[in-house]
PDB file of C-alpha atoms in Angstrom:
ATOM      1  CA  MET A   1      56.414 -52.763-112.156  1.00 53.00           C
ATOM      2  CA  ASN A   2      53.589 -51.732-109.850  1.00 58.00           C
ATOM      3  CA  LEU A   3      50.451 -53.820-109.829  1.00 61.00           C
ATOM      4  CA  GLU A   4      48.279 -50.741-109.349  1.00 64.00           C
ATOM      5  CA  ILE A   5      47.938 -50.443-113.129  1.00 67.00           C
ATOM      6  CA  TYR A   6      45.611 -53.466-113.006  1.00 70.00           C
ATOM      7  CA  LEU A   7      43.418 -51.850-110.366  1.00 73.00           C
ATOM      8  CA  PRO A   8      40.780 -50.372-112.788  1.00 73.00           C
ATOM      9  CA  VAL A   9      40.271 -53.833-114.290  1.00 79.00           C
ATOM     10  CA  ALA A  10      39.946 -55.437-110.865  1.00 79.00           C
ATOM     11  CA  LEU A  11      37.473 -52.840-109.597  1.00 79.00           C
ATOM     12  CA  LEU A  12      35.300 -52.980-112.723  1.00 81.00           C
ATOM     13  CA  ALA A  13      35.282 -56.768-112.548  1.00 83.00           C
ATOM     14  CA  LEU A  14      34.284 -56.609-108.879  1.00 84.00           C
ATOM     15  CA  THR A  15      31.475 -54.139-109.619  1.00 80.00           C
ATOM     16  CA  ASN A  16      30.309 -56.428-112.410  1.00 80.00           C
ATOM     17  CA  MET A  17      30.228 -59.413-110.121  1.00 86.00           C
ATOM     18  CA  LEU A  18      28.265 -57.515-107.475  1.00 84.00           C
ATOM     19  CA  MET A  19      25.703 -56.311-110.006  1.00 81.00           C
ATOM     20  CA  ALA A  20      25.282 -59.866-111.265  1.00 83.00           C
ATOM     21  CA  TRP A  21      25.066 -61.408-107.812  1.00 82.00           C
ATOM     22  CA  ARG A  22      22.934 -58.794-105.975  1.00 76.00           C
ATOM     23  CA  GLN A  23      20.432 -57.786-108.597  1.00 74.00           C
ATOM     24  CA  PRO A  24      18.947 -54.460-107.522  1.00 72.00           C
ATOM     25  CA  ARG A  25      15.176 -53.911-107.306  1.00 78.00           C
ATOM     26  CA  MET A  26      14.742 -52.576-110.821  1.00 84.00           C
ATOM     27  CA  HIS A  27      13.286 -53.374-114.197  1.00 89.00           C
ATOM     28  CA  PRO A  28      15.286 -56.089-116.009  1.00 91.00           C
ATOM     29  CA  ALA A  29      15.703 -53.746-118.986  1.00 91.00           C
ATOM     30  CA  TRP A  30      17.838 -51.383-116.890  1.00 88.00           C
ATOM     31  CA  HIS A  31      19.696 -54.272-115.256  1.00 89.00           C
ATOM     32  CA  ALA A  32      20.620 -55.659-118.697  1.00 92.00           C
ATOM     33  CA  ARG A  33      21.848 -52.249-119.909  1.00 91.00           C
ATOM     34  CA  VAL A  34      24.000 -51.714-116.828  1.00 88.00           C
ATOM     35  CA  LEU A  35      25.472 -55.213-117.048  1.00 91.00           C
ATOM     36  CA  VAL A  36      26.387 -54.929-120.728  1.00 91.00           C
ATOM     37  CA  VAL A  37      28.085 -51.547-120.122  1.00 89.00           C
ATOM     38  CA  LEU A  38      30.117 -52.828-117.184  1.00 88.00           C
ATOM     39  CA  THR A  39      30.985 -56.116-118.870  1.00 91.00           C
ATOM     40  CA  GLY A  40      32.132 -54.411-122.059  1.00 89.00           C
ATOM     41  CA  ALA A  41      34.103 -51.823-120.109  1.00 87.00           C
ATOM     42  CA  THR A  42      35.911 -54.463-118.068  1.00 88.00           C
ATOM     43  CA  ALA A  43      36.924 -56.371-121.163  1.00 90.00           C
ATOM     44  CA  LEU A  44      38.058 -53.256-123.029  1.00 86.00           C
ATOM     45  CA  THR A  45      40.073 -52.010-120.010  1.00 85.00           C
ATOM     46  CA  LEU A  46      41.867 -55.329-119.778  1.00 87.00           C
ATOM     47  CA  LEU A  47      42.687 -55.216-123.493  1.00 87.00           C
ATOM     48  CA  ALA A  48      44.051 -51.689-123.154  1.00 82.00           C
ATOM     49  CA  VAL A  49      46.301 -52.638-120.265  1.00 82.00           C
ATOM     50  CA  LEU A  50      47.643 -55.680-122.135  1.00 85.00           C
ATOM     51  CA  VAL A  51      48.424 -53.606-125.201  1.00 82.00           C
ATOM     52  CA  PHE A  52      50.292 -50.933-123.191  1.00 78.00           C
ATOM     53  CA  VAL A  53      52.220 -53.587-121.240  1.00 79.00           C
ATOM     54  CA  ILE A  54      53.331 -55.168-124.527  1.00 81.00           C
ATOM     55  CA  MET A  55      54.340 -51.797-126.000  1.00 76.00           C
ATOM     56  CA  ILE A  56      56.381 -50.864-122.916  1.00 74.00           C
ATOM     57  CA  ALA A  57      58.066 -54.282-122.763  1.00 76.00           C
ATOM     58  CA  ALA A  58      58.973 -54.057-126.449  1.00 74.00           C
ATOM     59  CA  GLY A  59      60.367 -50.559-126.002  1.00 68.00           C
ATOM     60  CA  THR A  60      58.010 -49.064-128.632  1.00 60.00           C
ATOM     61  CA  LEU A  61      56.350 -46.737-126.123  1.00 53.00           C
ATOM     62  CA  LYS A  62      58.716 -43.979-125.023  1.00 54.00           C
ATOM     63  CA  ALA A  63      58.112 -41.218-122.541  1.00 47.00           C
ATOM     64  CA  ALA A  64      58.506 -38.627-125.299  1.00 45.00           C
ATOM     65  CA  ASP A  65      55.665 -39.925-127.450  1.00 50.00           C
ATOM     66  CA  ALA A  66      53.461 -41.767-124.964  1.00 52.00           C
ATOM     67  CA  THR A  67      49.864 -40.879-124.234  1.00 52.00           C
ATOM     68  CA  VAL A  68      48.928 -39.858-120.713  1.00 49.00           C
ATOM     69  CA  MET A  69      47.990 -43.446-119.910  1.00 49.00           C
ATOM     70  CA  GLY A  70      51.214 -44.634-121.438  1.00 50.00           C
ATOM     71  CA  ASN A  71      53.180 -42.211-119.241  1.00 53.00           C
ATOM     72  CA  VAL A  72      51.271 -43.523-116.174  1.00 51.00           C
ATOM     73  CA  LEU A  73      52.378 -47.046-117.019  1.00 51.00           C
ATOM     74  CA  ILE A  74      55.959 -45.970-117.754  1.00 51.00           C
ATOM     75  CA  ASP A  75      56.067 -44.229-114.362  1.00 54.00           C
ATOM     76  CA  HIS A  76      55.546 -47.632-112.793  1.00 55.00           C
ATOM     77  CA  GLY A  77      58.860 -48.811-114.213  1.00 58.00           C
ATOM     78  CA  GLN A  78      59.938 -51.116-116.959  1.00 71.00           C
ATOM     79  CA  VAL A  79      57.996 -54.257-117.762  1.00 70.00           C
ATOM     80  CA  PRO A  80      60.095 -57.442-117.438  1.00 73.00           C
ATOM     81  CA  ALA A  81      60.486 -59.406-120.644  1.00 76.00           C
ATOM     82  CA  PRO A  82      58.673 -62.515-119.262  1.00 80.00           C
ATOM     83  CA  VAL A  83      55.672 -60.383-118.320  1.00 79.00           C
ATOM     84  CA  GLY A  84      55.615 -58.899-121.794  1.00 80.00           C
ATOM     85  CA  GLY A  85      55.793 -62.369-123.282  1.00 87.00           C
ATOM     86  CA  LEU A  86      52.856 -63.500-121.171  1.00 89.00           C
ATOM     87  CA  ALA A  87      50.881 -60.423-122.270  1.00 87.00           C
ATOM     88  CA  ILE A  88      51.577 -61.260-125.946  1.00 89.00           C
ATOM     89  CA  ALA A  89      50.501 -64.868-125.392  1.00 93.00           C
ATOM     90  CA  ALA A  90      47.326 -63.736-123.656  1.00 91.00           C
ATOM     91  CA  LEU A  91      46.526 -61.311-126.468  1.00 91.00           C
ATOM     92  CA  LEU A  92      47.000 -64.093-129.075  1.00 94.00           C
ATOM     93  CA  VAL A  93      44.727 -66.450-127.133  1.00 94.00           C
ATOM     94  CA  ILE A  94      42.109 -63.706-126.786  1.00 94.00           C
ATOM     95  CA  THR A  95      42.264 -62.975-130.531  1.00 94.00           C
ATOM     96  CA  ALA A  96      41.770 -66.647-131.390  1.00 96.00           C
ATOM     97  CA  ALA A  97      38.871 -66.913-128.930  1.00 95.00           C
ATOM     98  CA  ILE A  98      37.171 -63.819-130.399  1.00 95.00           C
ATOM     99  CA  VAL A  99      37.530 -65.121-133.947  1.00 96.00           C
ATOM    100  CA  HIS A 100      36.124 -68.512-132.875  1.00 95.00           C
ATOM    101  CA  ALA A 101      33.164 -66.869-131.162  1.00 93.00           C
ATOM    102  CA  ILE A 102      32.352 -64.749-134.222  1.00 93.00           C
ATOM    103  CA  VAL A 103      32.623 -67.697-136.607  1.00 93.00           C
ATOM    104  CA  ARG A 104      30.386 -69.789-134.360  1.00 91.00           C
ATOM    105  CA  TRP A 105      27.879 -66.961-133.995  1.00 88.00           C
ATOM    106  CA  ARG A 106      27.661 -66.474-137.753  1.00 87.00           C
ATOM    107  CA  GLY A 107      27.295 -70.217-138.260  1.00 88.00           C
ATOM    108  CA  GLU A 108      24.436 -70.428-135.754  1.00 84.00           C
ATOM    109  CA  LEU A 109      22.696 -67.474-137.388  1.00 81.00           C
ATOM    110  CA  ARG A 110      22.992 -69.024-140.866  1.00 82.00           C
ATOM    111  CA  LYS A 111      21.585 -72.283-139.495  1.00 80.00           C
ATOM    112  CA  ALA A 112      18.680 -70.480-137.867  1.00 75.00           C
ATOM    113  CA  ARG A 113      17.933 -68.367-140.908  1.00 76.00           C
ATOM    114  CA  ALA A 114      17.910 -71.496-143.051  1.00 76.00           C
ATOM    115  CA  LEU A 115      14.776 -72.519-141.144  1.00 73.00           C
ATOM    116  CA  GLY A 116      12.974 -69.533-142.597  1.00 69.00           C
ATOM    117  CA  THR A 117      10.360 -67.613-140.594  1.00 71.00           C
ATOM    118  CA  GLY A 118       6.899 -68.454-139.385  1.00 79.00           C
ATOM    119  CA  VAL A 119       6.041 -72.104-138.717  1.00 83.00           C
ATOM    120  CA  VAL A 120       8.599 -74.797-139.513  1.00 82.00           C
ATOM    121  CA  ALA A 121       7.897 -78.546-139.842  1.00 78.00           C
ATOM    122  CA  ASP A 122       9.589 -79.686-136.654  1.00 81.00           C
ATOM    123  CA  GLU A 123       7.863 -81.739-133.962  1.00 83.00           C
ATOM    124  CA  ARG A 124      10.131 -80.370-131.229  1.00 84.00           C
ATOM    125  CA  PRO A 125       8.433 -77.474-129.435  1.00 84.00           C
ATOM    126  CA  PHE A 126      10.608 -74.384-129.763  1.00 83.00           C
ATOM    127  CA  ALA A 127      10.520 -70.682-130.675  1.00 84.00           C
ATOM    128  CA  VAL A 128      13.428 -68.396-131.474  1.00 83.00           C
ATOM    129  CA  ALA A 129      13.942 -64.822-132.510  1.00 84.00           C
ATOM    130  CA  VAL A 130      16.294 -64.718-135.473  1.00 83.00           C
ATOM    131  CA  PRO A 131      17.741 -61.186-135.975  1.00 85.00           C
ATOM    132  CA  GLY A 132      18.525 -59.376-139.203  1.00 76.00           C
ATOM    133  CA  ARG A 133      16.619 -58.311-142.291  1.00 75.00           C
ATOM    134  CA  GLU A 134      16.063 -61.946-143.245  1.00 70.00           C
ATOM    135  CA  GLY A 135      15.154 -62.936-139.705  1.00 73.00           C
ATOM    136  CA  GLY A 136      12.008 -63.025-137.675  1.00 83.00           C
ATOM    137  CA  VAL A 137      10.188 -65.276-135.257  1.00 87.00           C
ATOM    138  CA  VAL A 138      10.436 -69.021-135.873  1.00 85.00           C
ATOM    139  CA  LEU A 139       7.794 -71.336-134.390  1.00 87.00           C
ATOM    140  CA  SER A 140       7.871 -75.101-134.680  1.00 86.00           C
ATOM    141  CA  LYS A 141       4.886 -77.235-135.606  1.00 89.00           C
ATOM    142  CA  GLY A 142       5.368 -79.031-132.285  1.00 88.00           C
ATOM    143  CA  LEU A 143       4.939 -75.761-130.412  1.00 89.00           C
ATOM    144  CA  MET A 144       1.789 -74.881-132.399  1.00 90.00           C
ATOM    145  CA  THR A 145       0.319 -78.255-131.379  1.00 89.00           C
ATOM    146  CA  LEU A 146       1.341 -77.907-127.722  1.00 90.00           C
ATOM    147  CA  LEU A 147       0.013 -74.416-126.933  1.00 89.00           C
ATOM    148  CA  SER A 148      -3.317 -72.730-127.037  1.00 91.00           C
ATOM    149  CA  ARG A 149      -3.951 -69.604-129.114  1.00 92.00           C
ATOM    150  CA  ARG A 150      -3.443 -67.298-126.116  1.00 94.00           C
ATOM    151  CA  GLU A 151      -0.219 -69.082-125.150  1.00 93.00           C
ATOM    152  CA  LEU A 152       1.093 -68.746-128.727  1.00 93.00           C
ATOM    153  CA  GLU A 153       0.392 -65.018-128.470  1.00 94.00           C
ATOM    154  CA  VAL A 154       2.603 -64.937-125.370  1.00 94.00           C
ATOM    155  CA  VAL A 155       5.398 -66.641-127.325  1.00 92.00           C
ATOM    156  CA  LEU A 156       5.116 -64.201-130.234  1.00 92.00           C
ATOM    157  CA  ARG A 157       5.132 -61.187-127.884  1.00 94.00           C
ATOM    158  CA  HIS A 158       8.191 -62.535-126.088  1.00 94.00           C
ATOM    159  CA  GLU A 159      10.170 -63.158-129.242  1.00 91.00           C
ATOM    160  CA  ALA A 160       9.081 -59.845-130.748  1.00 91.00           C
ATOM    161  CA  ALA A 161      10.507 -58.083-127.687  1.00 93.00           C
ATOM    162  CA  HIS A 162      13.855 -59.780-128.336  1.00 92.00           C
ATOM    163  CA  LEU A 163      13.877 -58.502-131.912  1.00 91.00           C
ATOM    164  CA  LYS A 164      12.608 -55.024-131.066  1.00 92.00           C
ATOM    165  CA  HIS A 165      15.323 -54.371-128.495  1.00 93.00           C
ATOM    166  CA  ARG A 166      18.089 -56.166-130.414  1.00 92.00           C
ATOM    167  CA  HIS A 167      18.922 -58.515-127.564  1.00 93.00           C
ATOM    168  CA  HIS A 168      21.194 -60.570-129.817  1.00 91.00           C
ATOM    169  CA  LEU A 169      23.653 -57.654-129.767  1.00 92.00           C
ATOM    170  CA  TYR A 170      23.687 -57.666-125.941  1.00 94.00           C
ATOM    171  CA  LEU A 171      24.388 -61.422-126.020  1.00 93.00           C
ATOM    172  CA  MET A 172      27.146 -61.047-128.579  1.00 93.00           C
ATOM    173  CA  ALA A 173      28.822 -58.238-126.608  1.00 93.00           C
ATOM    174  CA  GLY A 174      28.696 -60.358-123.467  1.00 93.00           C
ATOM    175  CA  THR A 175      30.091 -63.386-125.273  1.00 94.00           C
ATOM    176  CA  LEU A 176      33.030 -61.396-126.685  1.00 95.00           C
ATOM    177  CA  ALA A 177      33.707 -59.955-123.237  1.00 94.00           C
ATOM    178  CA  THR A 178      33.956 -63.445-121.760  1.00 94.00           C
ATOM    179  CA  ARG A 179      36.418 -64.431-124.497  1.00 94.00           C
ATOM    180  CA  ILE A 180      38.594 -61.463-123.486  1.00 94.00           C
ATOM    181  CA  PHE A 181      38.169 -61.996-119.753  1.00 93.00           C
ATOM    182  CA  PRO A 182      36.799 -65.474-118.859  1.00 92.00           C
ATOM    183  CA  ALA A 183      36.004 -64.385-115.303  1.00 90.00           C
ATOM    184  CA  LEU A 184      33.083 -62.401-116.726  1.00 92.00           C
ATOM    185  CA  VAL A 185      31.154 -65.616-117.518  1.00 92.00           C
ATOM    186  CA  TYR A 186      29.013 -65.119-114.387  1.00 92.00           C
ATOM    187  CA  PRO A 187      27.937 -61.547-115.299  1.00 92.00           C
ATOM    188  CA  HIS A 188      27.259 -62.834-118.835  1.00 93.00           C
ATOM    189  CA  ARG A 189      24.839 -65.437-117.432  1.00 92.00           C
ATOM    190  CA  ALA A 190      23.160 -62.707-115.380  1.00 92.00           C
ATOM    191  CA  LEU A 191      22.909 -60.666-118.589  1.00 94.00           C
ATOM    192  CA  ALA A 192      21.216 -63.544-120.449  1.00 92.00           C
ATOM    193  CA  TYR A 193      18.751 -63.894-117.563  1.00 92.00           C
ATOM    194  CA  ALA A 194      18.014 -60.180-117.545  1.00 93.00           C
ATOM    195  CA  LEU A 195      17.341 -60.201-121.276  1.00 94.00           C
ATOM    196  CA  GLU A 196      14.850 -63.061-120.943  1.00 93.00           C
ATOM    197  CA  ARG A 197      13.190 -61.297-118.001  1.00 93.00           C
ATOM    198  CA  TRP A 198      13.017 -58.141-120.094  1.00 94.00           C
ATOM    199  CA  ALA A 199      11.160 -60.032-122.872  1.00 94.00           C
ATOM    200  CA  ASP A 200       8.950 -61.749-120.239  1.00 94.00           C
ATOM    201  CA  GLU A 201       7.852 -58.414-118.842  1.00 94.00           C
ATOM    202  CA  GLU A 202       7.201 -57.022-122.318  1.00 94.00           C
ATOM    203  CA  ALA A 203       4.985 -59.998-123.077  1.00 94.00           C
ATOM    204  CA  ALA A 204       3.201 -59.730-119.714  1.00 94.00           C
ATOM    205  CA  LYS A 205       2.534 -56.054-120.270  1.00 93.00           C
ATOM    206  CA  ALA A 206       1.158 -56.644-123.764  1.00 93.00           C
ATOM    207  CA  ILE A 207      -0.968 -59.659-122.769  1.00 94.00           C
ATOM    208  CA  GLY A 208      -2.099 -58.297-119.400  1.00 92.00           C
ATOM    209  CA  ASP A 209      -1.820 -61.665-117.660  1.00 93.00           C
ATOM    210  CA  ARG A 210       1.396 -62.471-115.799  1.00 94.00           C
ATOM    211  CA  VAL A 211       0.151 -65.902-114.733  1.00 95.00           C
ATOM    212  CA  LEU A 212      -0.490 -66.883-118.352  1.00 95.00           C
ATOM    213  CA  VAL A 213       3.011 -65.816-119.374  1.00 94.00           C
ATOM    214  CA  ALA A 214       4.541 -67.817-116.479  1.00 94.00           C
ATOM    215  CA  ARG A 215       2.475 -70.884-117.364  1.00 93.00           C
ATOM    216  CA  THR A 216       3.437 -70.676-121.027  1.00 93.00           C
ATOM    217  CA  ILE A 217       7.151 -70.494-120.255  1.00 91.00           C
ATOM    218  CA  ALA A 218       6.849 -73.452-117.881  1.00 89.00           C
ATOM    219  CA  ARG A 219       4.901 -75.572-120.386  1.00 89.00           C
ATOM    220  CA  VAL A 220       7.417 -74.986-123.185  1.00 87.00           C
ATOM    221  CA  ALA A 221      10.374 -75.644-120.858  1.00 83.00           C
ATOM    222  CA  LEU A 222       8.900 -78.948-119.665  1.00 82.00           C
ATOM    223  CA  ALA A 223       8.238 -80.104-123.227  1.00 80.00           C
ATOM    224  CA  GLN A 224      11.517 -78.963-124.674  1.00 71.00           C
ATOM    225  CA  PRO A 225      14.778 -80.916-124.578  1.00 60.00           C
ATOM    226  CA  ALA A 226      17.697 -79.388-122.688  1.00 55.00           C
ATOM    227  CA  SER A 227      18.775 -76.255-124.554  1.00 51.00           C
ATOM    228  CA  THR A 228      22.281 -75.198-125.365  1.00 46.00           C
ATOM    229  CA  SER A 229      23.784 -71.730-125.495  1.00 49.00           C
ATOM    230  CA  SER A 230      22.864 -69.818-128.653  1.00 55.00           C
ATOM    231  CA  ALA A 231      23.659 -66.588-130.426  1.00 53.00           C
ATOM    232  CA  TYR A 232      19.971 -65.766-130.657  1.00 56.00           C
ATOM    233  CA  PRO A 233      17.388 -65.501-127.857  1.00 60.00           C
ATOM    234  CA  ALA A 234      14.870 -68.281-127.233  1.00 58.00           C
ATOM    235  CA  LEU A 235      11.818 -68.527-125.025  1.00 61.00           C
ATOM    236  CA  THR A 236      13.381 -70.984-122.551  1.00 57.00           C
ATOM    237  CA  GLY A 237      16.894 -69.733-122.963  1.00 57.00           C
ATOM    238  CA  SER A 238      17.840 -68.914-119.378  1.00 59.00           C
ATOM    239  CA  HIS A 239      16.795 -69.640-115.755  1.00 82.00           C
ATOM    240  CA  VAL A 240      13.232 -70.793-116.400  1.00 87.00           C
ATOM    241  CA  THR A 241      12.376 -71.444-112.749  1.00 87.00           C
ATOM    242  CA  ARG A 242      13.516 -67.996-111.581  1.00 89.00           C
ATOM    243  CA  ARG A 243      11.667 -66.335-114.440  1.00 91.00           C
ATOM    244  CA  VAL A 244       8.427 -68.117-113.590  1.00 92.00           C
ATOM    245  CA  GLU A 245       8.788 -67.145-109.937  1.00 91.00           C
ATOM    246  CA  ALA A 246       9.440 -63.529-110.912  1.00 91.00           C
ATOM    247  CA  LEU A 247       6.357 -63.441-113.125  1.00 93.00           C
ATOM    248  CA  LEU A 248       4.229 -64.810-110.305  1.00 92.00           C
ATOM    249  CA  GLY A 249       5.555 -62.047-108.050  1.00 88.00           C
ATOM    250  CA  GLN A 250       5.123 -58.299-108.195  1.00 86.00           C
ATOM    251  CA  THR A 251       5.557 -56.279-111.390  1.00 86.00           C
ATOM    252  CA  PRO A 252       9.020 -54.662-111.331  1.00 86.00           C
ATOM    253  CA  PRO A 253       9.131 -50.841-111.147  1.00 79.00           C
ATOM    254  CA  ASP A 254       9.701 -48.780-114.290  1.00 76.00           C
ATOM    255  CA  ASN A 255      12.703 -47.001-112.729  1.00 71.00           C
ATOM    256  CA  ARG A 256      12.171 -43.837-114.756  1.00 72.00           C
ATOM    257  CA  PHE A 257      14.675 -42.001-112.604  1.00 69.00           C
ATOM    258  CA  THR A 258      16.790 -44.610-110.791  1.00 68.00           C
ATOM    259  CA  GLY A 259      17.349 -46.670-113.957  1.00 67.00           C
ATOM    260  CA  PRO A 260      18.945 -43.841-115.978  1.00 72.00           C
ATOM    261  CA  ALA A 261      20.882 -42.729-112.853  1.00 69.00           C
ATOM    262  CA  LEU A 262      22.381 -46.175-112.344  1.00 68.00           C
ATOM    263  CA  LEU A 263      23.140 -46.528-116.042  1.00 72.00           C
ATOM    264  CA  GLY A 264      24.803 -43.120-115.930  1.00 74.00           C
ATOM    265  CA  GLY A 265      26.875 -44.265-112.954  1.00 68.00           C
ATOM    266  CA  ALA A 266      27.967 -47.328-114.914  1.00 67.00           C
ATOM    267  CA  TRP A 267      29.054 -45.087-117.799  1.00 64.00           C
ATOM    268  CA  MET A 268      30.958 -42.856-115.374  1.00 68.00           C
ATOM    269  CA  ALA A 269      32.755 -45.840-113.881  1.00 62.00           C
ATOM    270  CA  THR A 270      33.527 -47.029-117.406  1.00 62.00           C
ATOM    271  CA  GLY A 271      34.889 -43.681-118.480  1.00 62.00           C
ATOM    272  CA  THR A 272      36.961 -43.339-115.301  1.00 59.00           C
ATOM    273  CA  ALA A 273      38.553 -46.734-115.827  1.00 56.00           C
ATOM    274  CA  ILE A 274      39.300 -46.261-119.494  1.00 56.00           C
ATOM    275  CA  SER A 275      40.047 -42.513-119.504  1.00 55.00           C
ATOM    276  CA  PRO A 276      43.816 -41.996-119.867  1.00 46.00           C
ATOM    277  CA  THR A 277      43.834 -39.027-117.505  1.00 35.00           C
ATOM    278  CA  LEU A 278      42.148 -40.755-114.574  1.00 42.00           C
ATOM    279  CA  THR A 279      43.155 -44.434-114.799  1.00 45.00           C
ATOM    280  CA  HIS A 280      45.827 -44.085-112.120  1.00 45.00           C
ATOM    281  CA  HIS A 281      43.580 -42.273-109.675  1.00 40.00           C
ATOM    282  CA  ALA A 282      40.219 -44.050-110.138  1.00 42.00           C
ATOM    283  CA  THR A 283      40.058 -46.055-106.907  1.00 41.00           C
ATOM    284  CA  LEU A 284      37.833 -43.835-104.747  1.00 36.00           C
ATOM    285  CA  LEU A 285      35.383 -42.913-107.501  1.00 38.00           C
ATOM    286  CA  LEU A 286      34.967 -46.504-108.634  1.00 43.00           C
ATOM    287  CA  LEU A 287      34.363 -47.672-105.066  1.00 40.00           C
ATOM    288  CA  LEU A 288      31.717 -45.003-104.573  1.00 38.00           C
ATOM    289  CA  LEU A 289      29.969 -45.978-107.789  1.00 42.00           C
TER     290      LEU A 289
END
């Protein structure tokens, strides 16, 4: 069995890592979109390869009835039984991890929605955007006491941006991708950072004062206990120091042309890796993208 069938997964994962490590000079909204596309594509491509490996090892995929991708894999020779067994074990572990992530996500959302919306009687300073028809922005009494009126407006604008752009779906997609392919945890962290930066920039644009937004984020972070990962976005959810530094720097470009172009390139790389007709010959195009 030729290891070239794993090449699309490896190249997509490498592209993902590079995008997460060397963030291009672009608006965080476009960076988040590109990252979620590449992360999802890498995970789906790995799943597809595992399924085909299992089908070939079990003898259920024959040359007569295989898809084009199936024929490509068959052309690489038979899959040894131990490799097929490992693929089955990996798929079972992935399935269990996905179920666990979904159950945890739903539990966290139920817990957050139980708080209600608006101001809650909690002395800890926090603010979260709870998605869904029964969701909204949750502010604690502690936060209301800590911040000025203008700073509270920053918080509301930030959380409203999370809800408007459905950032919880980005986070959930990234979480599921890491359950399928744990090596994607670094791009997932970069995605969480990009989503917070996206909301920061939305708030700064609405308020018209980048320094005020940076100061508000810093004040809440200093007053808040260490946060844990969550299924819903929060004001101090990711890389507070880097976000404050970015807000004190130059406003990122809108990328009206380069943003869609880069996102289109990510979709092309995704389609090339997943497309049954091009999986075996994707190396050059993926490297160029």
